[in-house]
Amino acid sequence: MPQFQAVIQDFLATAKHAGKTKIVIDLQSNRGGIISLGHDLFRQFFPQTQESAVTCWKNSDTYVDITRAISDSLEGFDPYAPGADVDKVDDYALTLNWRTDSNSSLQPFVSYEDKFGSHIYKNTPYTNLMAWDFNDSLISSPDHGLGVNTTGYGNRKNITQHCSSEDLVIIYDGYCSSTCTVASELFRITGNAKSVVMGGRPRAGPQQGVATDNNIKARLSSLKDLKLFRGNGRSNTRDQIVPEHRVDGVPSQFVATYSECRLYWTEPMLKDIQEVWKAAARSAFNGAKCNYRGIKRSPTVSRSEDIATGQGPAPVLLSRSLRESPMLASKSAAWKALFNVDVPKFEL
């Protein structure tokens, strides 16, 4: 986790020092990963921009029973006390505990009902909208969290911004899942970044860049080898709600979001990935035509005072000084559930 953060920071600083002014972010065939790293990726590009990402869960009878049991079991427990029970601290940090996370206004919940009280959408009960609380020291704790502050919080509040949304373009191919969708929505909605989607079915029209489960959390069912076939399935467990649907509660997987530019594959692209990046950059920054739709850039863009100018001194590469992260297998089941790492297997 610290290595992921350091590599991105090193890349941005090195690109700035080299005089690079445009950046292509390639998220093709990205199945996701640790959720908070999607937030960190966004905040490294926009460190002074407060991200807006809220989610909710279906309030089924089972979910209510679990959240009530976990929340009640932690009554009076102080996870920040020296020598606190390790397993209980991990349980405390779970979303299933009403005392964690923040509401859609980024304020703490004040009771179980405040977080898990039912909100009815289309005759179905859901929880209140909730967001990660990256100011919580448990998330940055090396023992119970990621071992590093998310950019924009704690000791990473004053990170330098190197580029504006006009300097970015994101590449998709339709396969972007879980954490990839979280980062994508942050870049699109909060960062106003544009995107190029490659390929797609052989039919005319625009295409969605993010076209898989498009939610913050999913569970993968890994099937055993069968005599006749092998397969797997994915089901959503946590809905991501974009700003325009906070009132009606429509999850983002039911909201069509088309990339600003669609390009078809060409033979050179299949032989060299750099050809994909070049084509996306030409359409994003130089006005080259897209097969469908197109990216319009402002003729003059006022750069924020937060954005660094000039090349500056050669950066010190932080990633070279960090050791490899410990194996995720050493983390508890609660930790993996919180950060969306553990993918349970259901055998047939």
CSV table of C-alpha atoms in Angstrom, one decimal:
chain,number,residue,atom,x,y,z
A,1,MET,CA,0.0,0.0,0.0
A,2,PRO,CA,2.7,2.6,0.8
A,3,GLN,CA,4.5,1.4,-2.3
A,4,PHE,CA,1.5,2.1,-4.5
A,5,GLN,CA,1.2,5.6,-3.1
A,6,ALA,CA,4.9,6.3,-3.4
A,7,VAL,CA,5.1,5.0,-7.0
A,8,ILE,CA,2.3,7.4,-8.1
A,9,GLN,CA,3.9,10.3,-6.3
A,10,ASP,CA,7.3,9.5,-7.9
A,11,PHE,CA,5.7,9.3,-11.3
A,12,LEU,CA,4.0,12.6,-11.1
A,13,ALA,CA,7.0,14.4,-9.7
A,14,THR,CA,9.3,12.8,-12.3
A,15,ALA,CA,6.9,13.7,-15.2
A,16,LYS,CA,6.8,17.2,-14.0
A,17,HIS,CA,10.6,17.4,-13.7
A,18,ALA,CA,10.9,16.1,-17.3
A,19,GLY,CA,8.6,18.8,-18.6
A,20,LYS,CA,5.6,16.6,-19.4
A,21,THR,CA,2.4,18.5,-19.5
A,22,LYS,CA,-0.2,15.8,-20.4
A,23,ILE,CA,-0.9,12.5,-18.8
A,24,VAL,CA,-2.7,9.4,-20.1
A,25,ILE,CA,-4.2,7.1,-17.4
A,26,ASP,CA,-4.7,3.6,-18.8
A,27,LEU,CA,-7.5,1.7,-16.9
A,28,GLN,CA,-8.1,-1.0,-19.5
A,29,SER,CA,-9.1,-4.4,-18.2
A,30,ASN,CA,-8.8,-3.2,-14.6
A,31,ARG,CA,-10.6,-5.5,-12.1
A,32,GLY,CA,-10.1,-3.3,-9.1
A,33,GLY,CA,-8.3,-3.9,-5.8
A,34,ILE,CA,-8.1,-2.1,-2.4
A,35,ILE,CA,-10.9,0.5,-2.4
A,36,SER,CA,-9.0,3.3,-0.6
A,37,LEU,CA,-6.2,3.2,-3.1
A,38,GLY,CA,-8.7,4.3,-5.7
A,39,HIS,CA,-9.3,7.4,-3.5
A,40,ASP,CA,-5.6,7.9,-3.1
A,41,LEU,CA,-5.0,7.8,-6.9
A,42,PHE,CA,-7.6,10.5,-7.4
A,43,ARG,CA,-6.3,12.7,-4.6
A,44,GLN,CA,-2.7,12.4,-5.9
A,45,PHE,CA,-3.9,14.2,-9.0
A,46,PHE,CA,-6.3,16.5,-7.1
A,47,PRO,CA,-4.9,16.7,-3.6
A,48,GLN,CA,-6.9,19.9,-2.6
A,49,THR,CA,-10.2,18.7,-4.0
A,50,GLN,CA,-12.5,17.0,-1.6
A,51,GLU,CA,-13.8,13.8,-3.2
A,52,SER,CA,-17.5,13.0,-3.2
A,53,ALA,CA,-18.2,9.2,-3.1
A,54,VAL,CA,-21.1,7.8,-1.2
A,55,THR,CA,-22.6,4.3,-1.0
A,56,CYS,CA,-25.4,2.3,0.6
A,57,TRP,CA,-26.3,-1.3,1.3
A,58,LYS,CA,-29.6,-3.1,0.9
A,59,ASN,CA,-31.1,-3.4,4.3
A,60,SER,CA,-32.1,-7.0,4.2
A,61,ASP,CA,-33.2,-8.8,7.4
A,62,THR,CA,-29.8,-10.6,7.5
A,63,TYR,CA,-27.9,-7.4,7.0
A,64,VAL,CA,-29.8,-5.7,9.8
A,65,ASP,CA,-29.2,-8.6,12.2
A,66,ILE,CA,-25.4,-8.6,11.4
A,67,THR,CA,-25.0,-4.8,11.8
A,68,ARG,CA,-27.0,-4.8,15.0
A,69,ALA,CA,-25.0,-7.7,16.5
A,70,ILE,CA,-21.6,-6.2,15.6
A,71,SER,CA,-22.6,-2.7,16.7
A,72,ASP,CA,-24.0,-4.0,20.0
A,73,SER,CA,-20.9,-6.1,20.7
A,74,LEU,CA,-18.7,-3.0,20.5
A,75,GLU,CA,-20.7,-0.9,22.9
A,76,GLY,CA,-18.3,0.9,25.3
A,77,PHE,CA,-15.2,-0.4,23.5
A,78,ASP,CA,-12.3,2.1,22.8
A,79,PRO,CA,-10.3,1.0,19.8
A,80,TYR,CA,-7.8,3.7,20.3
A,81,ALA,CA,-6.8,2.7,23.9
A,82,PRO,CA,-3.3,1.2,24.4
A,83,GLY,CA,-3.4,-2.5,24.4
A,84,ALA,CA,-6.9,-2.7,22.9
A,85,ASP,CA,-7.9,-6.2,21.8
A,86,VAL,CA,-6.6,-6.6,18.2
A,87,ASP,CA,-9.6,-8.6,16.9
A,88,LYS,CA,-12.1,-6.2,18.4
A,89,VAL,CA,-10.2,-3.3,16.8
A,90,ASP,CA,-10.5,-4.9,13.4
A,91,ASP,CA,-14.2,-5.5,14.0
A,92,TYR,CA,-14.7,-1.9,15.2
A,93,ALA,CA,-13.3,-0.6,11.9
A,94,LEU,CA,-15.8,-2.6,9.8
A,95,THR,CA,-18.6,-0.7,7.9
A,96,LEU,CA,-21.0,-3.0,9.8
A,97,ASN,CA,-20.3,-1.0,12.9
A,98,TRP,CA,-22.4,2.2,13.0
A,99,ARG,CA,-19.5,4.2,14.7
A,100,THR,CA,-17.3,4.0,11.6
A,101,ASP,CA,-17.6,6.0,8.3
A,102,SER,CA,-19.2,9.3,7.8
A,103,ASN,CA,-22.5,10.5,6.3
A,104,SER,CA,-23.0,12.2,2.9
A,105,SER,CA,-22.0,15.5,4.5
A,106,LEU,CA,-18.8,13.9,5.8
A,107,GLN,CA,-20.0,14.1,9.4
A,108,PRO,CA,-19.9,11.2,11.8
A,109,PHE,CA,-23.0,9.1,12.4
A,110,VAL,CA,-24.5,9.6,15.9
A,111,SER,CA,-26.4,6.4,16.3
A,112,TYR,CA,-27.3,3.0,14.8
A,113,GLU,CA,-30.5,4.3,13.3
A,114,ASP,CA,-28.6,7.3,11.8
A,115,LYS,CA,-26.4,4.9,9.8
A,116,PHE,CA,-28.5,1.8,9.3
A,117,GLY,CA,-32.1,3.1,9.6
A,118,SER,CA,-34.0,2.1,6.5
A,119,HIS,CA,-34.5,4.5,3.6
A,120,ILE,CA,-37.1,3.2,1.1
A,121,TYR,CA,-36.3,3.3,-2.6
A,122,LYS,CA,-38.8,1.5,-5.0
A,123,ASN,CA,-40.3,-0.3,-2.0
A,124,THR,CA,-36.9,-1.7,-0.9
A,125,PRO,CA,-35.1,-0.7,2.3
A,126,TYR,CA,-31.6,0.6,2.1
A,127,THR,CA,-29.1,2.0,4.6
A,128,ASN,CA,-28.3,5.7,4.8
A,129,LEU,CA,-25.7,7.0,2.4
A,130,MET,CA,-22.2,6.6,3.8
A,131,ALA,CA,-18.6,7.6,2.9
A,132,TRP,CA,-15.2,6.6,4.0
A,133,ASP,CA,-13.7,8.6,6.9
A,134,PHE,CA,-10.1,8.9,5.9
A,135,ASN,CA,-9.4,11.1,8.9
A,136,ASP,CA,-9.9,8.0,11.1
A,137,SER,CA,-6.5,6.9,12.4
A,138,LEU,CA,-7.6,3.2,12.2
A,139,ILE,CA,-7.6,3.4,8.4
A,140,SER,CA,-4.0,4.7,8.3
A,141,SER,CA,-2.8,2.4,11.2
A,142,PRO,CA,0.0,0.0,10.1
A,143,ASP,CA,-1.6,-2.7,12.3
A,144,HIS,CA,-5.3,-2.3,11.5
A,145,GLY,CA,-5.3,-0.2,8.3
A,146,LEU,CA,-3.2,0.6,5.3
A,147,GLY,CA,-0.2,1.8,7.1
A,148,VAL,CA,-0.3,5.2,5.3
A,149,ASN,CA,-2.5,8.3,5.2
A,150,THR,CA,-4.6,8.7,2.2
A,151,THR,CA,-3.5,11.6,0.1
A,152,GLY,CA,-5.3,14.8,1.2
A,153,TYR,CA,-5.6,13.7,4.8
A,154,GLY,CA,-3.3,13.7,7.9
A,155,ASN,CA,0.3,14.3,7.0
A,156,ARG,CA,-0.5,14.3,3.3
A,157,LYS,CA,-2.8,17.4,3.2
A,158,ASN,CA,-0.2,19.7,1.6
A,159,ILE,CA,0.7,17.6,-1.4
A,160,THR,CA,1.6,19.5,-4.6
A,161,GLN,CA,-0.9,19.3,-7.5
A,162,HIS,CA,1.0,18.9,-10.8
A,163,CYS,CA,-1.7,19.0,-13.5
A,164,SER,CA,-5.3,20.1,-14.1
A,165,SER,CA,-8.3,18.1,-15.5
A,166,GLU,CA,-7.5,19.5,-18.9
A,167,ASP,CA,-4.1,17.8,-18.8
A,168,LEU,CA,-5.7,14.3,-18.2
A,169,VAL,CA,-7.4,11.6,-20.3
A,170,ILE,CA,-8.4,8.2,-19.1
A,171,ILE,CA,-8.5,5.1,-21.4
A,172,TYR,CA,-11.0,2.3,-20.9
A,173,ASP,CA,-12.0,-0.8,-22.9
A,174,GLY,CA,-15.3,-1.5,-21.1
A,175,TYR,CA,-13.8,-3.7,-18.4
A,176,CYS,CA,-13.4,-1.6,-15.2
A,177,SER,CA,-14.7,-3.1,-12.0
A,178,SER,CA,-14.9,-2.4,-8.2
A,179,THR,CA,-12.1,0.0,-7.1
A,180,CYS,CA,-11.6,1.0,-10.8
A,181,THR,CA,-15.1,2.3,-10.9
A,182,VAL,CA,-14.7,4.2,-7.7
A,183,ALA,CA,-11.6,6.0,-9.0
A,184,SER,CA,-13.3,6.5,-12.4
A,185,GLU,CA,-16.3,8.2,-10.8
A,186,LEU,CA,-14.1,10.4,-8.7
A,187,PHE,CA,-12.1,11.5,-11.8
A,188,ARG,CA,-15.3,12.0,-13.9
A,189,ILE,CA,-17.5,13.8,-11.4
A,190,THR,CA,-15.2,15.5,-9.0
A,191,GLY,CA,-12.1,15.9,-11.2
A,192,ASN,CA,-14.0,16.6,-14.5
A,193,ALA,CA,-11.6,14.4,-16.3
A,194,LYS,CA,-12.4,13.1,-19.9
A,195,SER,CA,-12.1,9.6,-21.2
A,196,VAL,CA,-11.5,7.6,-24.3
A,197,VAL,CA,-13.0,4.1,-24.7
A,198,MET,CA,-11.5,1.6,-27.1
A,199,GLY,CA,-13.2,-1.1,-29.2
A,200,GLY,CA,-16.6,-2.4,-28.3
A,201,ARG,CA,-19.2,-4.3,-30.2
A,202,PRO,CA,-19.2,-3.8,-34.0
A,203,ARG,CA,-22.1,-1.3,-34.1
A,204,ALA,CA,-22.3,2.4,-34.4
A,205,GLY,CA,-22.7,4.8,-31.5
A,206,PRO,CA,-21.1,5.8,-28.3
A,207,GLN,CA,-19.8,3.4,-25.7
A,208,GLN,CA,-19.5,3.2,-21.9
A,209,GLY,CA,-15.9,3.0,-20.6
A,210,VAL,CA,-17.0,1.6,-17.3
A,211,ALA,CA,-19.4,-1.3,-18.1
A,212,THR,CA,-19.0,-4.1,-15.6
A,213,ASP,CA,-20.5,-4.1,-12.1
A,214,ASN,CA,-19.7,-0.4,-11.6
A,215,ASN,CA,-20.0,-0.5,-7.9
A,216,ILE,CA,-17.8,-0.1,-4.8
A,217,LYS,CA,-17.9,-3.8,-3.8
A,218,ALA,CA,-18.6,-7.0,-5.5
A,219,ARG,CA,-18.2,-10.7,-4.6
A,220,LEU,CA,-16.7,-13.2,-7.0
A,221,SER,CA,-17.9,-16.8,-7.0
A,222,SER,CA,-15.0,-19.0,-8.0
A,223,LEU,CA,-16.4,-22.3,-9.4
A,224,LYS,CA,-14.6,-25.6,-9.2
A,225,ASP,CA,-13.6,-27.4,-12.4
A,226,LEU,CA,-16.6,-29.2,-13.8
A,227,LYS,CA,-16.7,-31.8,-16.4
A,228,LEU,CA,-18.7,-29.8,-18.9
A,229,PHE,CA,-17.8,-26.2,-18.2
A,230,ARG,CA,-15.9,-23.8,-16.1
A,231,GLY,CA,-17.2,-20.4,-15.1
A,232,ASN,CA,-17.5,-17.7,-12.5
A,233,GLY,CA,-20.1,-15.1,-11.5
A,234,ARG,CA,-20.1,-11.7,-9.8
A,235,SER,CA,-22.8,-10.1,-7.7
A,236,ASN,CA,-23.0,-6.6,-6.3
A,237,THR,CA,-23.1,-6.1,-2.5
A,238,ARG,CA,-22.7,-2.4,-2.1
A,239,ASP,CA,-24.2,0.3,-4.3
A,240,GLN,CA,-22.3,3.4,-5.4
A,241,ILE,CA,-24.7,6.4,-5.7
A,242,VAL,CA,-23.6,9.3,-7.9
A,243,PRO,CA,-24.7,12.9,-6.9
A,244,GLU,CA,-27.5,13.2,-9.4
A,245,HIS,CA,-29.2,10.1,-7.9
A,246,ARG,CA,-28.9,10.7,-4.2
A,247,VAL,CA,-32.6,11.5,-4.0
A,248,ASP,CA,-34.0,8.6,-6.0
A,249,GLY,CA,-31.3,6.1,-4.9
A,250,VAL,CA,-30.6,4.7,-8.4
A,251,PRO,CA,-27.2,2.8,-8.2
A,252,SER,CA,-24.5,3.7,-10.6
A,253,GLN,CA,-24.6,0.3,-12.3
A,254,PHE,CA,-28.0,1.3,-13.7
A,255,VAL,CA,-26.8,4.7,-14.9
A,256,ALA,CA,-25.4,4.8,-18.5
A,257,THR,CA,-22.2,6.9,-18.6
A,258,TYR,CA,-20.6,7.2,-22.0
A,259,SER,CA,-17.0,8.1,-22.6
A,260,GLU,CA,-16.5,11.4,-24.4
A,261,CYS,CA,-14.6,9.7,-27.2
A,262,ARG,CA,-14.8,6.2,-28.8
A,263,LEU,CA,-12.0,4.8,-30.9
A,264,TYR,CA,-11.7,1.6,-32.8
A,265,TRP,CA,-8.8,-0.7,-32.6
A,266,THR,CA,-6.3,-0.7,-35.4
A,267,GLU,CA,-3.6,-3.2,-36.3
A,268,PRO,CA,-0.7,-1.2,-35.0
A,269,MET,CA,-2.5,-0.9,-31.6
A,270,LEU,CA,-2.7,-4.6,-31.3
A,271,LYS,CA,1.1,-4.9,-31.8
A,272,ASP,CA,2.2,-1.9,-29.6
A,273,ILE,CA,0.3,-0.5,-26.6
A,274,GLN,CA,2.0,2.8,-27.1
A,275,GLU,CA,-0.1,3.2,-30.3
A,276,VAL,CA,-3.3,3.1,-28.1
A,277,TRP,CA,-1.9,5.8,-25.8
A,278,LYS,CA,-0.9,8.0,-28.8
A,279,ALA,CA,-4.3,7.7,-30.4
A,280,ALA,CA,-6.0,8.6,-27.1
A,281,ALA,CA,-3.7,11.6,-26.6
A,282,ARG,CA,-4.2,12.9,-30.1
A,283,SER,CA,-8.0,12.8,-29.6
A,284,ALA,CA,-7.9,14.2,-26.1
A,285,PHE,CA,-5.3,17.0,-26.5
A,286,ASN,CA,-4.8,17.7,-30.2
A,287,GLY,CA,-8.3,17.7,-31.6
A,288,ALA,CA,-8.1,14.4,-33.6
A,289,LYS,CA,-11.4,13.0,-34.5
A,290,CYS,CA,-13.0,10.1,-32.6
A,291,ASN,CA,-15.0,7.4,-34.3
A,292,TYR,CA,-17.9,8.6,-32.2
A,293,ARG,CA,-18.4,11.7,-30.1
A,294,GLY,CA,-15.3,13.8,-29.3
A,295,ILE,CA,-13.4,15.7,-26.6
A,296,LYS,CA,-13.7,19.4,-26.6
A,297,ARG,CA,-11.1,21.4,-24.8
A,298,SER,CA,-11.3,25.0,-23.7
A,299,PRO,CA,-9.1,27.2,-25.9
A,300,THR,CA,-7.7,28.9,-22.8
A,301,VAL,CA,-7.6,27.2,-19.4
A,302,SER,CA,-6.9,29.1,-16.2
A,303,ARG,CA,-4.6,27.0,-14.1
A,304,SER,CA,-5.3,26.8,-10.4
A,305,GLU,CA,-2.9,28.4,-8.0
A,306,ASP,CA,-2.5,25.0,-6.4
A,307,ILE,CA,-0.9,23.6,-9.5
A,308,ALA,CA,2.9,23.7,-9.6
A,309,THR,CA,4.6,25.4,-12.5
A,310,GLY,CA,8.1,24.9,-13.9
A,311,GLN,CA,10.2,21.8,-13.8
A,312,GLY,CA,11.8,22.3,-10.3
A,313,PRO,CA,14.5,20.2,-8.8
A,314,ALA,CA,14.9,16.5,-9.5
A,315,PRO,CA,12.6,14.5,-7.3
A,316,VAL,CA,13.7,12.2,-4.5
A,317,LEU,CA,12.1,8.8,-5.4
A,318,LEU,CA,10.3,7.6,-2.4
A,319,SER,CA,9.4,4.2,-3.8
A,320,ARG,CA,13.1,3.1,-3.8
A,321,SER,CA,13.3,3.5,-0.1
A,322,LEU,CA,10.3,1.4,0.8
A,323,ARG,CA,10.4,-2.3,1.4
A,324,GLU,CA,7.8,-4.6,-0.1
A,325,SER,CA,4.4,-4.8,1.7
A,326,PRO,CA,3.8,-7.8,3.9
A,327,MET,CA,1.7,-10.5,2.3
A,328,LEU,CA,-2.0,-9.8,2.4
A,329,ALA,CA,-2.5,-13.3,3.7
A,330,SER,CA,-1.2,-12.2,7.1
A,331,LYS,CA,-4.1,-9.8,7.5
A,332,SER,CA,-7.3,-10.7,9.4
A,333,ALA,CA,-10.6,-11.6,7.7
A,334,ALA,CA,-12.1,-8.4,9.0
A,335,TRP,CA,-9.2,-6.3,7.5
A,336,LYS,CA,-9.7,-8.0,4.1
A,337,ALA,CA,-13.5,-7.5,4.3
A,338,LEU,CA,-13.0,-3.8,5.1
A,339,PHE,CA,-10.6,-3.1,2.2
A,340,ASN,CA,-12.3,-5.4,-0.3
A,341,VAL,CA,-9.3,-7.8,-0.7
A,342,ASP,CA,-10.7,-11.1,0.5
A,343,VAL,CA,-12.8,-12.8,-2.2
A,344,PRO,CA,-14.7,-15.7,-0.7
A,345,LYS,CA,-15.0,-18.9,-2.7
A,346,PHE,CA,-18.3,-20.7,-3.0
A,347,GLU,CA,-17.8,-24.3,-4.0
A,348,LEU,CA,-20.4,-26.3,-5.9
